[in-house]
Amino acid sequence: MRPAIQQLDFDVYQRFKGICEVIKQIRVSESGLILDVGGYPGTFAEMIPSYRVITLDTEHCPRKEYVMGSGEALPFA
């Protein structure tokens, strides 16, 4: 487990872990793409490193696969 993940509060960790389990249960392909809207600073992407996760939020973050934008007007085609 990565250090940043180890520092999460228990309830936050459990929430992310539950979402990861759903992704596995619905068999999302690891070659697929997951969009995490409002996911600053990218903790969810750290939880599932074998998946490609695009994190979208209004805060600036230098993280790879991070897009500044609003969930109300997604900046994607």
Coordinates of N, CA, C and O in Angstrom, one line a residue:
M1 N 0.8 -1.2 0.0 CA 0.0 0.0 0.0 C 0.9 1.2 0.0 O 1.9 1.3 0.7
R2 N 0.5 2.3 -0.7 CA 1.3 3.5 -0.9 C 1.1 4.3 0.4 O 0.1 4.3 1.0
P3 N 2.2 5.1 0.8 CA 2.2 5.9 2.0 C 1.0 6.8 2.1 O 0.4 6.9 3.2
A4 N 0.6 7.5 1.0 CA -0.6 8.4 1.1 C -1.9 7.7 1.4 O -2.7 8.2 2.2
I5 N -2.0 6.5 0.9 CA -3.2 5.7 1.2 C -3.2 5.3 2.7 O -4.3 5.3 3.3
Q6 N -2.1 5.0 3.2 CA -2.0 4.6 4.6 C -2.4 5.7 5.6 O -2.8 5.4 6.7
Q7 N -2.3 6.9 5.1 CA -2.6 8.1 6.0 C -4.1 8.5 5.9 O -4.5 9.4 6.6
L8 N -4.9 7.8 5.1 CA -6.3 8.1 5.0 C -7.0 7.8 6.3 O -6.7 6.8 6.9
D9 N -8.1 8.5 6.6 CA -9.0 8.2 7.7 C -9.6 6.8 7.3 O -9.9 6.5 6.2
F10 N -10.0 6.0 8.3 CA -10.5 4.7 8.1 C -11.8 4.8 7.2 O -11.9 4.0 6.3
D11 N -12.7 5.7 7.5 CA -13.9 5.8 6.8 C -13.7 6.1 5.3 O -14.4 5.6 4.4
V12 N -12.7 7.0 5.1 CA -12.4 7.4 3.7 C -11.8 6.2 3.0 O -12.2 5.9 1.8
Y13 N -10.9 5.5 3.6 CA -10.3 4.3 3.0 C -11.3 3.3 2.7 O -11.3 2.7 1.6
Q14 N -12.3 3.1 3.6 CA -13.3 2.1 3.3 C -14.2 2.5 2.2 O -14.6 1.6 1.4
R15 N -14.5 3.7 2.0 CA -15.3 4.2 0.9 C -14.6 3.9 -0.4 O -15.2 3.4 -1.4
F16 N -13.3 4.3 -0.5 CA -12.6 4.0 -1.7 C -12.4 2.5 -2.0 O -12.6 2.1 -3.1
K17 N -12.2 1.8 -1.0 CA -12.0 0.3 -1.1 C -13.3 -0.3 -1.7 O -13.3 -1.2 -2.5
G18 N -14.5 0.2 -1.2 CA -15.8 -0.3 -1.7 C -16.0 0.0 -3.1 O -16.5 -0.9 -3.9
I19 N -15.6 1.2 -3.6 CA -15.7 1.5 -5.0 C -14.8 0.6 -5.8 O -15.1 0.2 -6.9
C20 N -13.6 0.4 -5.3 CA -12.6 -0.5 -6.0 C -13.2 -1.9 -6.2 O -13.1 -2.6 -7.3
E21 N -13.9 -2.4 -5.2 CA -14.6 -3.7 -5.3 C -15.7 -3.7 -6.3 O -15.8 -4.7 -7.0
V22 N -16.4 -2.7 -6.4 CA -17.5 -2.6 -7.4 C -16.9 -2.6 -8.8 O -17.4 -3.3 -9.7
I23 N -15.8 -1.9 -9.0 CA -15.1 -1.9 -10.3 C -14.7 -3.3 -10.7 O -14.9 -3.8 -11.8
K24 N -14.2 -4.1 -9.7 CA -13.8 -5.5 -10.0 C -15.0 -6.3 -10.3 O -15.0 -7.2 -11.1
Q25 N -16.1 -6.2 -9.5 CA -17.2 -7.0 -9.7 C -17.9 -6.8 -11.0 O -18.5 -7.7 -11.6
I26 N -17.9 -5.6 -11.5 CA -18.6 -5.3 -12.8 C -17.6 -5.5 -13.9 O -18.0 -5.3 -15.1
R27 N -16.4 -6.0 -13.6 CA -15.4 -6.4 -14.6 C -15.0 -5.3 -15.5 O -15.0 -5.4 -16.7
V28 N -14.7 -4.1 -15.0 CA -14.2 -3.0 -15.8 C -12.8 -3.5 -16.3 O -12.0 -3.9 -15.5
S29 N -12.6 -3.4 -17.5 CA -11.3 -3.8 -18.1 C -10.2 -2.9 -17.7 O -10.4 -1.7 -17.6
E30 N -9.0 -3.5 -17.4 CA -7.9 -2.6 -17.0 C -7.4 -1.8 -18.1 O -6.7 -0.8 -17.9
S31 N -7.8 -2.1 -19.3 CA -7.4 -1.3 -20.5 C -8.4 -0.2 -20.7 O -8.2 0.7 -21.5
G32 N -9.5 -0.2 -19.9 CA -10.5 0.9 -20.0 C -10.1 2.1 -19.3 O -9.0 2.2 -18.8
L33 N -11.0 3.1 -19.3 CA -10.7 4.4 -18.7 C -11.8 4.7 -17.7 O -13.0 4.5 -17.9
I34 N -11.4 5.2 -16.5 CA -12.3 5.6 -15.4 C -12.2 7.1 -15.2 O -11.0 7.6 -15.1
L35 N -13.3 7.8 -15.2 CA -13.3 9.2 -14.9 C -13.7 9.4 -13.4 O -14.8 9.0 -13.0
D36 N -12.9 10.1 -12.7 CA -13.1 10.4 -11.3 C -13.4 11.9 -11.2 O -12.5 12.7 -11.2
V37 N -14.7 12.2 -11.2 CA -15.1 13.6 -11.1 C -15.1 14.1 -9.7 O -15.7 13.5 -8.8
G38 N -14.4 15.2 -9.5 CA -14.3 15.8 -8.1 C -13.3 15.0 -7.3 O -13.4 15.0 -6.1
G39 N -12.3 14.4 -7.9 CA -11.4 13.5 -7.2 C -10.1 14.1 -6.7 O -9.1 13.4 -6.5
Y40 N -10.0 15.4 -6.6 CA -8.8 16.0 -6.1 C -8.4 15.5 -4.8 O -9.3 15.3 -3.9
P41 N -7.2 15.1 -4.5 CA -6.0 15.2 -5.3 C -5.6 13.9 -6.1 O -4.5 13.8 -6.6
G42 N -6.5 13.0 -6.2 CA -6.2 11.8 -7.1 C -6.1 10.6 -6.2 O -5.4 9.6 -6.7
T43 N -6.6 10.5 -5.0 CA -6.5 9.4 -4.1 C -7.1 8.1 -4.8 O -6.5 7.1 -4.7
F44 N -8.2 8.3 -5.4 CA -8.8 7.1 -6.0 C -7.9 6.4 -7.1 O -7.7 5.2 -7.1
A45 N -7.2 7.3 -7.9 CA -6.3 6.8 -8.9 C -5.1 6.0 -8.2 O -4.7 5.0 -8.7
E46 N -4.7 6.4 -7.0 CA -3.7 5.7 -6.2 C -4.2 4.4 -5.7 O -3.4 3.4 -5.6
M47 N -5.5 4.3 -5.5 CA -6.0 3.0 -4.9 C -6.1 1.9 -6.0 O -6.0 0.8 -5.6
I48 N -6.2 2.3 -7.3 CA -6.3 1.3 -8.3 C -5.2 1.6 -9.4 O -5.6 2.0 -10.5
P49 N -4.0 1.4 -9.1 CA -2.9 1.8 -10.0 C -2.9 1.0 -11.3 O -2.3 1.5 -12.3
S50 N -3.5 -0.1 -11.4 CA -3.5 -0.9 -12.6 C -4.5 -0.4 -13.6 O -4.5 -0.9 -14.7
Y51 N -5.4 0.5 -13.2 CA -6.4 1.1 -14.1 C -5.9 2.5 -14.5 O -5.2 3.2 -13.8
R52 N -6.4 2.9 -15.7 CA -6.1 4.3 -16.1 C -7.3 5.1 -15.6 O -8.4 5.0 -16.0
V53 N -7.0 6.1 -14.7 CA -8.0 6.9 -14.1 C -7.7 8.4 -14.4 O -6.6 8.8 -14.2
I54 N -8.6 9.1 -15.0 CA -8.5 10.5 -15.3 C -9.3 11.2 -14.1 O -10.4 10.9 -13.8
T55 N -8.6 12.0 -13.4 CA -9.1 12.8 -12.3 C -9.5 14.2 -12.8 O -8.7 14.9 -13.3
L56 N -10.7 14.6 -12.5 CA -11.2 15.9 -12.9 C -11.7 16.7 -11.7 O -12.4 16.1 -10.8
D57 N -11.1 17.9 -11.5 CA -11.6 18.7 -10.4 C -11.2 20.2 -10.7 O -10.5 20.4 -11.7
T58 N -11.7 21.1 -9.9 CA -11.5 22.5 -10.1 C -10.2 23.0 -9.5 O -9.8 24.1 -9.7
E59 N -9.6 22.2 -8.7 CA -8.3 22.5 -8.0 C -7.1 22.2 -9.0 O -7.2 21.2 -9.7
H60 N -6.1 22.9 -8.9 CA -4.9 22.6 -9.7 C -4.1 21.5 -9.0 O -3.9 21.5 -7.8
C61 N -3.6 20.6 -9.8 CA -2.9 19.4 -9.3 C -1.9 19.0 -10.4 O -2.3 18.8 -11.6
P62 N -0.6 18.9 -10.1 CA 0.4 18.5 -11.2 C 0.4 17.0 -11.5 O 1.2 16.5 -12.3
R63 N -0.5 16.2 -10.9 CA -0.6 14.8 -11.1 C -0.8 14.4 -12.6 O -1.6 15.1 -13.3
K64 N -0.2 13.4 -13.1 CA -0.4 12.8 -14.4 C -1.9 12.4 -14.5 O -2.5 11.9 -13.5
E65 N -2.5 12.5 -15.7 CA -3.9 12.2 -15.9 C -4.8 13.0 -15.0 O -5.9 12.5 -14.6
Y66 N -4.5 14.2 -14.8 CA -5.3 15.2 -14.0 C -5.8 16.3 -14.9 O -5.0 16.9 -15.7
V67 N -7.1 16.6 -14.9 CA -7.7 17.6 -15.8 C -8.4 18.6 -14.9 O -9.2 18.2 -14.0
M68 N -8.1 19.9 -15.1 CA -8.9 20.9 -14.4 C -10.1 21.2 -15.2 O -10.1 21.4 -16.4
G69 N -11.2 21.2 -14.4 CA -12.5 21.4 -15.1 C -13.6 21.2 -14.1 O -13.4 20.9 -12.9
S70 N -14.8 21.4 -14.6 CA -16.0 21.3 -13.8 C -16.9 20.0 -14.2 O -17.0 19.7 -15.4
G71 N -17.4 19.4 -13.2 CA -18.3 18.3 -13.5 C -19.6 18.7 -14.2 O -20.3 17.9 -14.8
E72 N -19.9 20.0 -14.1 CA -21.1 20.5 -14.7 C -20.9 20.8 -16.2 O -21.9 20.9 -17.0
A73 N -19.7 20.9 -16.7 CA -19.4 21.1 -18.1 C -18.1 20.3 -18.4 O -17.0 20.9 -18.4
L74 N -18.2 19.0 -18.6 CA -17.0 18.1 -18.8 C -16.2 18.6 -20.0 O -16.8 18.8 -21.1
P75 N -14.9 18.7 -19.8 CA -14.1 19.2 -20.9 C -13.6 18.1 -21.9 O -12.4 18.0 -22.2
F76 N -14.5 17.2 -22.2 CA -14.2 16.1 -23.1 C -15.2 16.0 -24.3 O -16.3 16.5 -24.1
A77 N -14.7 15.5 -25.4 CA -15.6 15.4 -26.6 C -16.7 14.3 -26.3 O -16.6 13.4 -25.5

